[in-house]
Amino acid sequence: RQNSLSAETLQTLEKRLSQRPDRQELEDRNILKDGNVAPALQAAREQLQRSQLEDKLDQKLLHRPKPEELVKSGILKRD
């Protein structure tokens, strides 16, 4: 059994590798995560960001106007 690759296979592999998107493009497309954080901390960072976003959304929902106020402002119609 031989482990070497044929010349045609090597050319195909080199061509495909040269067409591969760079790291920045993959990060921009959300395929790779930001490389500035150690891999061991990425999950914790993502969880923290999600928790912060949830807290922010909860605060916004607590302060939104009540339906009666929206009817008075003419935004909602009374049923």
PDB file of C-alpha atoms in Angstrom:
ATOM      1  CA  ARG A   1       0.000   0.000   0.000  1.00  0.00           C
ATOM      2  CA  GLN A   2       1.380   3.397  -1.018  1.00  0.00           C
ATOM      3  CA  ASN A   3       0.821   6.614   0.971  1.00  0.00           C
ATOM      4  CA  SER A   4       2.018   9.095  -1.637  1.00  0.00           C
ATOM      5  CA  LEU A   5      -0.455  11.198  -3.599  1.00  0.00           C
ATOM      6  CA  SER A   6      -0.472  11.394  -7.373  1.00  0.00           C
ATOM      7  CA  ALA A   7       0.593  14.612  -9.100  1.00  0.00           C
ATOM      8  CA  GLU A   8      -2.995  15.237 -10.211  1.00  0.00           C
ATOM      9  CA  THR A   9      -4.310  14.856  -6.669  1.00  0.00           C
ATOM     10  CA  LEU A  10      -1.637  17.221  -5.354  1.00  0.00           C
ATOM     11  CA  GLN A  11      -2.541  19.831  -7.981  1.00  0.00           C
ATOM     12  CA  THR A  12      -6.224  19.565  -7.134  1.00  0.00           C
ATOM     13  CA  LEU A  13      -5.484  19.872  -3.430  1.00  0.00           C
ATOM     14  CA  GLU A  14      -3.199  22.886  -3.926  1.00  0.00           C
ATOM     15  CA  LYS A  15      -5.803  24.588  -6.143  1.00  0.00           C
ATOM     16  CA  ARG A  16      -8.565  24.095  -3.589  1.00  0.00           C
ATOM     17  CA  LEU A  17      -6.372  25.275  -0.729  1.00  0.00           C
ATOM     18  CA  SER A  18      -5.456  28.429  -2.665  1.00  0.00           C
ATOM     19  CA  GLN A  19      -9.167  29.187  -3.171  1.00  0.00           C
ATOM     20  CA  ARG A  20      -9.987  28.750   0.495  1.00  0.00           C
ATOM     21  CA  PRO A  21     -11.282  31.933   2.190  1.00  0.00           C
ATOM     22  CA  ASP A  22      -8.987  33.607   4.694  1.00  0.00           C
ATOM     23  CA  ARG A  23      -9.616  33.702   8.437  1.00  0.00           C
ATOM     24  CA  GLN A  24     -11.078  37.234   8.399  1.00  0.00           C
ATOM     25  CA  GLU A  25     -13.679  36.315   5.776  1.00  0.00           C
ATOM     26  CA  LEU A  26     -14.687  33.231   7.769  1.00  0.00           C
ATOM     27  CA  GLU A  27     -15.048  35.357  10.907  1.00  0.00           C
ATOM     28  CA  ASP A  28     -17.102  37.926   8.993  1.00  0.00           C
ATOM     29  CA  ARG A  29     -19.429  35.160   7.802  1.00  0.00           C
ATOM     30  CA  ASN A  30     -19.743  33.768  11.382  1.00  0.00           C
ATOM     31  CA  ILE A  31     -18.141  30.471  10.410  1.00  0.00           C
ATOM     32  CA  LEU A  32     -15.181  30.974  12.755  1.00  0.00           C
ATOM     33  CA  LYS A  33     -15.328  32.700  16.101  1.00  0.00           C
ATOM     34  CA  ASP A  34     -13.168  35.701  16.958  1.00  0.00           C
ATOM     35  CA  GLY A  35      -9.608  34.474  17.427  1.00  0.00           C
ATOM     36  CA  ASN A  36      -8.743  36.945  20.202  1.00  0.00           C
ATOM     37  CA  VAL A  37     -10.121  34.656  22.921  1.00  0.00           C
ATOM     38  CA  ALA A  38      -8.563  31.398  24.046  1.00  0.00           C
ATOM     39  CA  PRO A  39     -10.598  28.407  22.848  1.00  0.00           C
ATOM     40  CA  ALA A  40     -11.141  27.271  26.429  1.00  0.00           C
ATOM     41  CA  LEU A  41     -12.851  30.593  27.196  1.00  0.00           C
ATOM     42  CA  GLN A  42     -14.958  30.943  24.023  1.00  0.00           C
ATOM     43  CA  ALA A  43     -17.969  29.045  25.393  1.00  0.00           C
ATOM     44  CA  ALA A  44     -17.946  31.100  28.598  1.00  0.00           C
ATOM     45  CA  ARG A  45     -17.648  34.316  26.574  1.00  0.00           C
ATOM     46  CA  GLU A  46     -20.579  33.369  24.343  1.00  0.00           C
ATOM     47  CA  GLN A  47     -22.711  32.471  27.359  1.00  0.00           C
ATOM     48  CA  LEU A  48     -21.865  35.789  29.014  1.00  0.00           C
ATOM     49  CA  GLN A  49     -22.781  37.723  25.858  1.00  0.00           C
ATOM     50  CA  ARG A  50     -26.066  35.831  25.581  1.00  0.00           C
ATOM     51  CA  SER A  51     -26.901  36.504  29.243  1.00  0.00           C
ATOM     52  CA  GLN A  52     -26.151  40.195  28.799  1.00  0.00           C
ATOM     53  CA  LEU A  53     -28.386  40.334  25.731  1.00  0.00           C
ATOM     54  CA  GLU A  54     -31.198  38.569  27.602  1.00  0.00           C
ATOM     55  CA  ASP A  55     -30.886  41.023  30.504  1.00  0.00           C
ATOM     56  CA  LYS A  56     -30.973  43.969  28.119  1.00  0.00           C
ATOM     57  CA  LEU A  57     -34.079  42.603  26.395  1.00  0.00           C
ATOM     58  CA  ASP A  58     -35.801  41.991  29.742  1.00  0.00           C
ATOM     59  CA  GLN A  59     -35.130  45.606  30.765  1.00  0.00           C
ATOM     60  CA  LYS A  60     -36.504  46.933  27.476  1.00  0.00           C
ATOM     61  CA  LEU A  61     -39.649  44.809  27.862  1.00  0.00           C
ATOM     62  CA  LEU A  62     -40.188  46.045  31.429  1.00  0.00           C
ATOM     63  CA  HIS A  63     -40.146  49.658  30.251  1.00  0.00           C
ATOM     64  CA  ARG A  64     -42.271  49.348  27.135  1.00  0.00           C
ATOM     65  CA  PRO A  65     -45.578  51.237  27.106  1.00  0.00           C
ATOM     66  CA  LYS A  66     -48.766  49.500  28.192  1.00  0.00           C
ATOM     67  CA  PRO A  67     -51.500  48.847  25.596  1.00  0.00           C
ATOM     68  CA  GLU A  68     -53.714  51.582  27.121  1.00  0.00           C
ATOM     69  CA  GLU A  69     -50.948  54.144  26.559  1.00  0.00           C
ATOM     70  CA  LEU A  70     -50.579  53.034  22.945  1.00  0.00           C
ATOM     71  CA  VAL A  71     -54.347  53.417  22.388  1.00  0.00           C
ATOM     72  CA  LYS A  72     -54.198  56.956  23.829  1.00  0.00           C
ATOM     73  CA  SER A  73     -51.301  57.776  21.514  1.00  0.00           C
ATOM     74  CA  GLY A  74     -53.232  56.468  18.505  1.00  0.00           C
ATOM     75  CA  ILE A  75     -50.738  53.669  17.816  1.00  0.00           C
ATOM     76  CA  LEU A  76     -53.143  50.861  18.686  1.00  0.00           C
ATOM     77  CA  LYS A  77     -56.857  50.670  17.965  1.00  0.00           C
ATOM     78  CA  ARG A  78     -59.299  49.722  20.707  1.00  0.00           C
ATOM     79  CA  ASP A  79     -60.973  46.365  20.039  1.00  0.00           C
TER      80      ASP A  79
END
